[in-house]
Amino acid sequence: MKDKYGRDITYMRISITDECNLRCLYCMPDKRSDCISSKTNLMTADEILEITRTAADAGISKIRVTGGEPLIRPDVVDICRRISAIPGIKELALTTNGIMLQDLAVPLHEAGVSRLNISLDTLQTEKYTRITRKGKFSEVIDGIDQARRAGLTPIKLNTVLIGGFNDDEIVDFVNLARDGDVEVRFIELMPIGACASFPKHAFVKGDMVLERVPELIQIEDSGVARMFSFPDGRGRVGIISAVSQHFCLSCNRIRLTCDGKIKPCLHSKDEIVVRGLHGDDLAREMRRAIVDKPAQHVKLTYGNVSETSRYMNQIGG
């Protein structure tokens, strides 16, 4: 289904919880009491499935399950299995911090998950604990290894580029993409939620990757990510410049929050309540969310923050 600007909206991200087993500094508040899931009931699996079926009827064909950390929800495998069986859903992906993949990589693959994005912002043990407030780097590495063994490759690593924190690790991350079963994607830090108050030097452009690794050759521009490879053609590196080079005109996604609201744009304050609706009423609001998707988000720069009042964990990446 197309919006009023002619974009074909085919992709929906579904947050199944805003809770997480980490507390990443740029993503969420330190206290659990600030999470939606501590104040009200999350959508049930049945509610998620009903909304997803309606989205599929409206032309959504790709689903990404997100959080918070989606793997902490006990019924995550069942939710994925049921989503993958919905007619019209052609691709089911999932974003995770990777810590629980040791036990869940195989069941998720069997449930229909075909692609994983794993959030990893540093390759250094001490820095990992610092940015996540509590995480253990070794658990993520074990999870990535288990995902490989389960056949969930190529694995995409999502690395939020933060000046003064991990910009000195760009080359190390790029080298991870050399063997071809890992694709590294650098994402510009966005002034939203917890990181809206970060110092100016933290907000660096994605093109810093090309300055540090000039031999990378652009092979593709997907609209969301500019994709690069090495001169020998092996490995893939992506740069997502949501701040310095926004991709709004080619954005094909909407988001479903864990409390049952559609966000047509990540950075807009506008949300459409779909939880509790059924049949024609639900279909009407789903179509409205797609058709009325805004042309682009507000200009994002240091000091010019997102319009949404939610933290990233409350939206779903």
C-alpha positions as YAML, in Angstrom:
chain: A
units: angstrom
residues:
- id: 1
  name: MET
  ca: [0.00, 0.00, 0.00]
- id: 2
  name: LYS
  ca: [1.33, 3.43, -0.91]
- id: 3
  name: ASP
  ca: [1.32, 6.54, 1.23]
- id: 4
  name: LYS
  ca: [0.28, 9.91, -0.16]
- id: 5
  name: TYR
  ca: [3.86, 10.58, -1.29]
- id: 6
  name: GLY
  ca: [3.98, 7.44, -3.42]
- id: 7
  name: ARG
  ca: [6.18, 5.36, -1.11]
- id: 8
  name: ASP
  ca: [5.28, 1.68, -0.98]
- id: 9
  name: ILE
  ca: [5.03, 0.87, 2.75]
- id: 10
  name: THR
  ca: [5.95, -2.80, 3.12]
- id: 11
  name: TYR
  ca: [7.88, -3.01, 6.41]
- id: 12
  name: MET
  ca: [6.68, -2.94, 10.01]
- id: 13
  name: ARG
  ca: [8.81, -3.12, 13.13]
- id: 14
  name: ILE
  ca: [7.04, -4.61, 16.13]
- id: 15
  name: SER
  ca: [8.24, -3.90, 19.65]
- id: 16
  name: ILE
  ca: [7.07, -6.74, 21.90]
- id: 17
  name: THR
  ca: [8.54, -5.22, 25.08]
- id: 18
  name: ASP
  ca: [10.32, -2.07, 26.18]
- id: 19
  name: GLU
  ca: [12.13, -3.91, 28.95]
- id: 20
  name: CYS
  ca: [15.73, -5.03, 28.51]
- id: 21
  name: ASN
  ca: [18.41, -7.00, 30.33]
- id: 22
  name: LEU
  ca: [20.83, -4.13, 29.59]
- id: 23
  name: ARG
  ca: [20.57, -0.37, 30.17]
- id: 24
  name: CYS
  ca: [22.47, 1.13, 27.24]
- id: 25
  name: LEU
  ca: [23.22, 4.79, 27.90]
- id: 26
  name: TYR
  ca: [21.82, 6.08, 24.59]
- id: 27
  name: CYS
  ca: [18.74, 3.88, 24.50]
- id: 28
  name: MET
  ca: [16.84, 3.77, 27.75]
- id: 29
  name: PRO
  ca: [16.49, 5.13, 31.28]
- id: 30
  name: ASP
  ca: [18.48, 3.61, 34.11]
- id: 31
  name: LYS
  ca: [15.44, 2.81, 36.25]
- id: 32
  name: ARG
  ca: [13.03, 0.04, 35.33]
- id: 33
  name: SER
  ca: [10.14, 2.09, 36.74]
- id: 34
  name: ASP
  ca: [10.42, 4.33, 33.68]
- id: 35
  name: CYS
  ca: [9.49, 1.46, 31.36]
- id: 36
  name: ILE
  ca: [5.97, 1.03, 29.99]
- id: 37
  name: SER
  ca: [6.03, -2.64, 30.89]
- id: 38
  name: SER
  ca: [6.36, -1.77, 34.58]
- id: 39
  name: LYS
  ca: [3.23, 0.41, 34.48]
- id: 40
  name: THR
  ca: [0.77, -1.33, 32.17]
- id: 41
  name: ASN
  ca: [0.27, -4.61, 30.42]
- id: 42
  name: LEU
  ca: [2.09, -5.19, 27.19]
- id: 43
  name: MET
  ca: [0.16, -6.27, 24.13]
- id: 44
  name: THR
  ca: [-0.65, -9.95, 24.26]
- id: 45
  name: ALA
  ca: [0.53, -12.34, 21.56]
- id: 46
  name: ASP
  ca: [-3.02, -12.50, 20.20]
- id: 47
  name: GLU
  ca: [-3.21, -8.71, 19.97]
- id: 48
  name: ILE
  ca: [0.14, -8.57, 18.16]
- id: 49
  name: LEU
  ca: [-0.99, -11.24, 15.72]
- id: 50
  name: GLU
  ca: [-4.32, -9.57, 14.97]
- id: 51
  name: ILE
  ca: [-2.62, -6.25, 14.21]
- id: 52
  name: THR
  ca: [0.05, -7.96, 12.11]
- id: 53
  name: ARG
  ca: [-2.53, -9.84, 10.04]
- id: 54
  name: THR
  ca: [-4.30, -6.54, 9.36]
- id: 55
  name: ALA
  ca: [-0.97, -4.96, 8.39]
- id: 56
  name: ALA
  ca: [-0.29, -7.85, 6.01]
- id: 57
  name: ASP
  ca: [-3.68, -7.29, 4.39]
- id: 58
  name: ALA
  ca: [-2.60, -3.66, 3.85]
- id: 59
  name: GLY
  ca: [0.58, -4.72, 2.06]
- id: 60
  name: ILE
  ca: [3.13, -5.19, 4.84]
- id: 61
  name: SER
  ca: [5.38, -8.10, 3.84]
- id: 62
  name: LYS
  ca: [8.41, -7.72, 6.11]
- id: 63
  name: ILE
  ca: [8.33, -7.80, 9.90]
- id: 64
  name: ARG
  ca: [11.14, -7.10, 12.34]
- id: 65
  name: VAL
  ca: [10.58, -8.07, 15.97]
- id: 66
  name: THR
  ca: [12.31, -5.67, 18.36]
- id: 67
  name: GLY
  ca: [12.26, -4.40, 21.94]
- id: 68
  name: GLY
  ca: [13.65, -3.35, 24.38]
- id: 69
  name: GLU
  ca: [15.19, -6.77, 24.24]
- id: 70
  name: PRO
  ca: [12.64, -9.08, 22.58]
- id: 71
  name: LEU
  ca: [14.29, -12.28, 23.78]
- id: 72
  name: ILE
  ca: [13.43, -11.61, 27.42]
- id: 73
  name: ARG
  ca: [9.75, -12.08, 26.59]
- id: 74
  name: PRO
  ca: [8.90, -15.73, 27.40]
- id: 75
  name: ASP
  ca: [6.62, -16.19, 24.38]
- id: 76
  name: VAL
  ca: [8.98, -14.66, 21.81]
- id: 77
  name: VAL
  ca: [9.49, -17.92, 19.90]
- id: 78
  name: ASP
  ca: [5.74, -18.54, 19.73]
- id: 79
  name: ILE
  ca: [5.13, -14.98, 18.54]
- id: 80
  name: CYS
  ca: [7.73, -15.39, 15.80]
- id: 81
  name: ARG
  ca: [6.30, -18.75, 14.73]
- id: 82
  name: ARG
  ca: [2.81, -17.33, 14.44]
- id: 83
  name: ILE
  ca: [3.96, -14.19, 12.58]
- id: 84
  name: SER
  ca: [5.93, -16.25, 10.05]
- id: 85
  name: ALA
  ca: [2.78, -18.25, 9.26]
- id: 86
  name: ILE
  ca: [0.68, -15.18, 8.37]
- id: 87
  name: PRO
  ca: [-0.16, -15.10, 4.64]
- id: 88
  name: GLY
  ca: [1.66, -12.24, 2.95]
- id: 89
  name: ILE
  ca: [4.57, -12.08, 5.40]
- id: 90
  name: LYS
  ca: [7.62, -12.92, 3.31]
- id: 91
  name: GLU
  ca: [10.42, -12.04, 5.71]
- id: 92
  name: LEU
  ca: [10.76, -12.16, 9.49]
- id: 93
  name: ALA
  ca: [13.81, -10.59, 11.13]
- id: 94
  name: LEU
  ca: [14.72, -9.83, 14.72]
- id: 95
  name: THR
  ca: [16.94, -7.31, 16.49]
- id: 96
  name: THR
  ca: [18.60, -8.36, 19.74]
- id: 97
  name: ASN
  ca: [21.54, -7.59, 21.98]
- id: 98
  name: GLY
  ca: [22.56, -11.22, 21.51]
- id: 99
  name: ILE
  ca: [22.95, -12.21, 25.14]
- id: 100
  name: MET
  ca: [20.19, -14.84, 25.12]
- id: 101
  name: LEU
  ca: [20.98, -16.32, 21.71]
- id: 102
  name: GLN
  ca: [22.93, -19.19, 23.25]
- id: 103
  name: ASP
  ca: [19.60, -20.82, 24.12]
- id: 104
  name: LEU
  ca: [17.27, -19.23, 21.57]
- id: 105
  name: ALA
  ca: [19.13, -19.04, 18.23]
- id: 106
  name: VAL
  ca: [18.03, -22.51, 17.08]
- id: 107
  name: PRO
  ca: [14.38, -22.20, 18.23]
- id: 108
  name: LEU
  ca: [14.10, -18.78, 16.57]
- id: 109
  name: HIS
  ca: [15.46, -20.11, 13.28]
- id: 110
  name: GLU
  ca: [13.02, -23.02, 13.45]
- id: 111
  name: ALA
  ca: [10.20, -20.54, 14.17]
- id: 112
  name: GLY
  ca: [10.83, -18.72, 10.89]
- id: 113
  name: VAL
  ca: [13.31, -15.97, 11.78]
- id: 114
  name: SER
  ca: [15.61, -15.64, 8.78]
- id: 115
  name: ARG
  ca: [17.80, -12.68, 9.75]
- id: 116
  name: LEU
  ca: [19.31, -11.26, 12.91]
- id: 117
  name: ASN
  ca: [20.59, -7.82, 13.73]
- id: 118
  name: ILE
  ca: [22.75, -7.80, 16.85]
- id: 119
  name: SER
  ca: [23.45, -4.52, 18.63]
- id: 120
  name: LEU
  ca: [27.13, -4.20, 19.51]
- id: 121
  name: ASP
  ca: [28.77, -0.82, 20.09]
- id: 122
  name: THR
  ca: [32.26, -1.81, 21.19]
- id: 123
  name: LEU
  ca: [34.66, -4.73, 20.96]
- id: 124
  name: GLN
  ca: [36.30, -3.92, 24.28]
- id: 125
  name: THR
  ca: [35.14, -5.66, 27.45]
- id: 126
  name: GLU
  ca: [35.37, -2.70, 29.82]
- id: 127
  name: LYS
  ca: [33.73, -0.29, 27.39]
- id: 128
  name: TYR
  ca: [30.92, -2.77, 26.73]
- id: 129
  name: THR
  ca: [30.09, -2.91, 30.43]
- id: 130
  name: ARG
  ca: [30.24, 0.89, 30.60]
- id: 131
  name: ILE
  ca: [27.91, 1.59, 27.66]
- id: 132
  name: THR
  ca: [25.42, -1.12, 28.66]
- id: 133
  name: ARG
  ca: [25.69, -0.31, 32.39]
- id: 134
  name: LYS
  ca: [25.70, -4.05, 33.22]
- id: 135
  name: GLY
  ca: [26.47, -6.30, 30.24]
- id: 136
  name: LYS
  ca: [29.15, -8.95, 29.77]
- id: 137
  name: PHE
  ca: [30.92, -8.83, 26.42]
- id: 138
  name: SER
  ca: [31.66, -12.57, 26.46]
- id: 139
  name: GLU
  ca: [27.94, -13.40, 26.50]
- id: 140
  name: VAL
  ca: [27.36, -11.48, 23.27]
- id: 141
  name: ILE
  ca: [30.26, -13.20, 21.52]
- id: 142
  name: ASP
  ca: [28.91, -16.59, 22.61]
- id: 143
  name: GLY
  ca: [25.49, -15.59, 21.29]
- id: 144
  name: ILE
  ca: [26.92, -14.56, 17.91]
- id: 145
  name: ASP
  ca: [28.76, -17.87, 17.64]
- id: 146
  name: GLN
  ca: [25.56, -19.79, 18.42]
- id: 147
  name: ALA
  ca: [23.65, -17.77, 15.80]
- id: 148
  name: ARG
  ca: [26.28, -18.74, 13.24]
- id: 149
  name: ARG
  ca: [25.94, -22.41, 14.13]
- id: 150
  name: ALA
  ca: [22.16, -22.12, 13.86]
- id: 151
  name: GLY
  ca: [22.48, -20.84, 10.29]
- id: 152
  name: LEU
  ca: [21.31, -17.29, 10.96]
- id: 153
  name: THR
  ca: [23.90, -15.76, 8.64]
- id: 154
  name: PRO
  ca: [24.96, -13.29, 7.49]
- id: 155
  name: ILE
  ca: [24.61, -11.65, 10.88]
- id: 156
  name: LYS
  ca: [24.25, -7.88, 10.87]
- id: 157
  name: LEU
  ca: [25.99, -6.01, 13.66]
- id: 158
  name: ASN
  ca: [24.39, -2.65, 14.47]
- id: 159
  name: THR
  ca: [27.00, -0.26, 15.80]
- id: 160
  name: VAL
  ca: [25.89, 3.19, 16.97]
- id: 161
  name: LEU
  ca: [28.76, 5.54, 16.15]
- id: 162
  name: ILE
  ca: [29.53, 7.71, 19.18]
- id: 163
  name: GLY
  ca: [32.30, 10.29, 19.07]
- id: 164
  name: GLY
  ca: [34.75, 9.92, 21.94]
- id: 165
  name: PHE
  ca: [33.53, 6.42, 22.73]
- id: 166
  name: ASN
  ca: [33.88, 3.99, 19.83]
- id: 167
  name: ASP
  ca: [35.11, 6.05, 16.88]
- id: 168
  name: ASP
  ca: [38.58, 4.67, 17.63]
- id: 169
  name: GLU
  ca: [37.25, 1.16, 16.91]
- id: 170
  name: ILE
  ca: [35.96, 1.79, 13.39]
- id: 171
  name: VAL
  ca: [38.77, -0.15, 11.71]
- id: 172
  name: ASP
  ca: [38.34, -3.08, 14.12]
- id: 173
  name: PHE
  ca: [34.63, -3.27, 13.35]
- id: 174
  name: VAL
  ca: [35.18, -3.02, 9.60]
- id: 175
  name: ASN
  ca: [37.65, -5.90, 9.78]
- id: 176
  name: LEU
  ca: [34.92, -8.09, 11.26]
- id: 177
  name: ALA
  ca: [33.12, -7.91, 7.92]
- id: 178
  name: ARG
  ca: [36.09, -9.39, 6.05]
- id: 179
  name: ASP
  ca: [35.03, -13.03, 6.27]
- id: 180
  name: GLY
  ca: [31.56, -12.43, 4.84]
- id: 181
  name: ASP
  ca: [29.34, -13.98, 7.52]
- id: 182
  name: VAL
  ca: [29.09, -10.71, 9.45]
- id: 183
  name: GLU
  ca: [27.85, -7.42, 8.00]
- id: 184
  name: VAL
  ca: [28.67, -4.34, 10.07]
- id: 185
  name: ARG
  ca: [26.34, -1.35, 9.95]
- id: 186
  name: PHE
  ca: [27.40, 1.95, 11.49]
- id: 187
  name: ILE
  ca: [24.45, 4.06, 12.62]
- id: 188
  name: GLU
  ca: [24.72, 7.75, 13.38]
- id: 189
  name: LEU
  ca: [23.78, 8.67, 16.94]
- id: 190
  name: MET
  ca: [20.39, 10.40, 16.87]
- id: 191
  name: PRO
  ca: [19.32, 13.14, 19.32]
- id: 192
  name: ILE
  ca: [16.39, 11.20, 20.73]
- id: 193
  name: GLY
  ca: [15.47, 10.14, 24.26]
- id: 194
  name: ALA
  ca: [18.41, 9.48, 26.52]
- id: 195
  name: CYS
  ca: [21.08, 10.70, 24.10]
- id: 196
  name: ALA
  ca: [19.42, 14.03, 23.31]
- id: 197
  name: SER
  ca: [21.54, 15.49, 26.11]
- id: 198
  name: PHE
  ca: [24.83, 13.91, 24.99]
- id: 199
  name: PRO
  ca: [27.69, 16.38, 24.37]
- id: 200
  name: LYS
  ca: [28.18, 17.77, 20.88]
- id: 201
  name: HIS
  ca: [31.32, 15.76, 20.15]
- id: 202
  name: ALA
  ca: [29.33, 12.51, 20.49]
- id: 203
  name: PHE
  ca: [27.39, 13.25, 17.30]
- id: 204
  name: VAL
  ca: [29.71, 12.37, 14.43]
- id: 205
  name: LYS
  ca: [28.90, 11.76, 10.78]
- id: 206
  name: GLY
  ca: [28.83, 8.31, 9.29]
- id: 207
  name: ASP
  ca: [31.31, 9.43, 6.66]
- id: 208
  name: MET
  ca: [33.96, 9.18, 9.37]
- id: 209
  name: VAL
  ca: [34.00, 5.45, 8.50]
- id: 210
  name: LEU
  ca: [35.15, 6.28, 4.97]
- id: 211
  name: GLU
  ca: [37.79, 8.63, 6.29]
- id: 212
  name: ARG
  ca: [39.21, 5.85, 8.48]
- id: 213
  name: VAL
  ca: [38.86, 3.10, 5.86]
- id: 214
  name: PRO
  ca: [39.19, 4.87, 2.48]
- id: 215
  name: GLU
  ca: [39.61, 1.64, 0.53]
- id: 216
  name: LEU
  ca: [35.91, 0.79, 0.96]
- id: 217
  name: ILE
  ca: [34.02, 0.90, -2.33]
- id: 218
  name: GLN
  ca: [30.32, 1.76, -2.51]
- id: 219
  name: ILE
  ca: [28.36, -1.08, -4.07]
- id: 220
  name: GLU
  ca: [24.76, -0.18, -3.32]
- id: 221
  name: ASP
  ca: [22.47, 2.48, -1.93]
- id: 222
  name: SER
  ca: [19.42, 0.83, -0.40]
- id: 223
  name: GLY
  ca: [17.89, 4.10, 0.72]
- id: 224
  name: VAL
  ca: [18.39, 3.28, 4.38]
- id: 225
  name: ALA
  ca: [22.01, 2.20, 4.24]
- id: 226
  name: ARG
  ca: [24.84, 3.00, 1.87]
- id: 227
  name: MET
  ca: [26.60, -0.31, 1.39]
- id: 228
  name: PHE
  ca: [30.32, -0.74, 0.84]
- id: 229
  name: SER
  ca: [32.71, -3.60, 0.22]
- id: 230
  name: PHE
  ca: [36.46, -4.17, 0.06]
- id: 231
  name: PRO
  ca: [38.34, -3.97, -3.26]
- id: 232
  name: ASP
  ca: [38.30, -7.77, -3.54]
- id: 233
  name: GLY
  ca: [34.52, -7.76, -3.21]
- id: 234
  name: ARG
  ca: [34.41, -9.70, 0.05]
- id: 235
  name: GLY
  ca: [32.49, -8.46, 3.08]
- id: 236
  name: ARG
  ca: [29.89, -5.73, 3.43]
- id: 237
  name: VAL
  ca: [29.85, -2.56, 5.53]
- id: 238
  name: GLY
  ca: [26.85, -0.26, 5.82]
- id: 239
  name: ILE
  ca: [26.55, 3.37, 6.85]
- id: 240
  name: ILE
  ca: [23.16, 4.62, 8.05]
- id: 241
  name: SER
  ca: [23.24, 8.41, 8.12]
- id: 242
  name: ALA
  ca: [19.84, 9.19, 9.60]
- id: 243
  name: VAL
  ca: [21.05, 12.59, 10.81]
- id: 244
  name: SER
  ca: [23.49, 13.92, 8.21]
- id: 245
  name: GLN
  ca: [21.85, 12.34, 5.14]
- id: 246
  name: HIS
  ca: [18.32, 11.31, 6.05]
- id: 247
  name: PHE
  ca: [16.57, 8.77, 3.83]
- id: 248
  name: CYS
  ca: [12.96, 9.82, 4.46]
- id: 249
  name: LEU
  ca: [11.96, 9.93, 0.79]
- id: 250
  name: SER
  ca: [12.65, 6.21, 0.48]
- id: 251
  name: CYS
  ca: [11.47, 5.14, 3.95]
- id: 252
  name: ASN
  ca: [9.12, 2.17, 3.66]
- id: 253
  name: ARG
  ca: [8.44, 1.42, 7.33]
- id: 254
  name: ILE
  ca: [6.03, 1.95, 10.16]
- id: 255
  name: ARG
  ca: [6.42, 0.90, 13.81]
- id: 256
  name: LEU
  ca: [4.12, -0.81, 16.29]
- id: 257
  name: THR
  ca: [4.96, 0.02, 19.90]
- id: 258
  name: CYS
  ca: [4.66, -2.51, 22.70]
- id: 259
  name: ASP
  ca: [1.60, -0.68, 24.05]
- id: 260
  name: GLY
  ca: [-0.27, -0.90, 20.76]
- id: 261
  name: LYS
  ca: [0.32, 2.33, 18.87]
- id: 262
  name: ILE
  ca: [1.48, 2.81, 15.30]
- id: 263
  name: LYS
  ca: [4.25, 5.33, 14.77]
- id: 264
  name: PRO
  ca: [4.35, 6.22, 11.07]
- id: 265
  name: CYS
  ca: [7.65, 8.04, 11.67]
- id: 266
  name: LEU
  ca: [10.30, 7.33, 14.29]
- id: 267
  name: HIS
  ca: [10.87, 11.00, 15.11]
- id: 268
  name: SER
  ca: [7.28, 12.25, 14.99]
- id: 269
  name: LYS
  ca: [5.16, 12.77, 18.10]
- id: 270
  name: ASP
  ca: [2.14, 11.42, 16.19]
- id: 271
  name: GLU
  ca: [0.90, 7.97, 17.16]
- id: 272
  name: ILE
  ca: [-2.22, 6.06, 16.12]
- id: 273
  name: VAL
  ca: [-3.86, 3.78, 18.69]
- id: 274
  name: VAL
  ca: [-4.69, 0.38, 17.20]
- id: 275
  name: ARG
  ca: [-4.80, -1.77, 20.33]
- id: 276
  name: GLY
  ca: [-8.37, -2.69, 21.16]
- id: 277
  name: LEU
  ca: [-9.59, -2.20, 17.59]
- id: 278
  name: HIS
  ca: [-10.87, -5.05, 15.46]
- id: 279
  name: GLY
  ca: [-12.10, -5.77, 11.96]
- id: 280
  name: ASP
  ca: [-12.95, -2.75, 9.83]
- id: 281
  name: ASP
  ca: [-12.01, -0.29, 12.57]
- id: 282
  name: LEU
  ca: [-8.52, -1.75, 12.85]
- id: 283
  name: ALA
  ca: [-8.11, -1.89, 9.07]
- id: 284
  name: ARG
  ca: [-9.18, 1.74, 8.74]
- id: 285
  name: GLU
  ca: [-6.65, 2.99, 11.29]
- id: 286
  name: MET
  ca: [-3.90, 0.85, 9.77]
- id: 287
  name: ARG
  ca: [-4.58, 2.36, 6.35]
- id: 288
  name: ARG
  ca: [-4.58, 5.84, 7.90]
- id: 289
  name: ALA
  ca: [-1.22, 5.21, 9.52]
- id: 290
  name: ILE
  ca: [0.23, 4.26, 6.14]
- id: 291
  name: VAL
  ca: [-1.42, 6.91, 3.97]
- id: 292
  name: ASP
  ca: [-0.67, 9.76, 6.38]
- id: 293
  name: LYS
  ca: [2.97, 8.86, 6.97]
- id: 294
  name: PRO
  ca: [4.81, 12.23, 7.02]
- id: 295
  name: ALA
  ca: [7.09, 13.20, 4.16]
- id: 296
  name: GLN
  ca: [10.12, 13.45, 6.44]
- id: 297
  name: HIS
  ca: [11.14, 13.93, 10.03]
- id: 298
  name: VAL
  ca: [12.34, 17.14, 11.61]
- id: 299
  name: LYS
  ca: [15.89, 18.22, 10.99]
- id: 300
  name: LEU
  ca: [18.10, 16.38, 13.45]
- id: 301
  name: THR
  ca: [21.28, 17.96, 14.70]
- id: 302
  name: TYR
  ca: [22.98, 18.53, 18.00]
- id: 303
  name: GLY
  ca: [20.55, 20.71, 19.94]
- id: 304
  name: ASN
  ca: [17.70, 20.03, 17.49]
- id: 305
  name: VAL
  ca: [16.15, 16.89, 18.90]
- id: 306
  name: SER
  ca: [13.51, 14.40, 17.85]
- id: 307
  name: GLU
  ca: [9.86, 15.35, 18.37]
- id: 308
  name: THR
  ca: [8.99, 12.04, 20.01]
- id: 309
  name: SER
  ca: [8.93, 11.94, 23.79]
- id: 310
  name: ARG
  ca: [9.74, 8.24, 23.90]
- id: 311
  name: TYR
  ca: [13.07, 6.60, 24.54]
- id: 312
  name: MET
  ca: [14.32, 4.28, 21.81]
- id: 313
  name: ASN
  ca: [13.50, 1.17, 23.85]
- id: 314
  name: GLN
  ca: [9.87, 2.33, 23.94]
- id: 315
  name: ILE
  ca: [9.68, 2.58, 20.15]
- id: 316
  name: GLY
  ca: [11.55, -0.46, 18.94]
- id: 317
  name: GLY
  ca: [14.61, 0.69, 17.04]
...
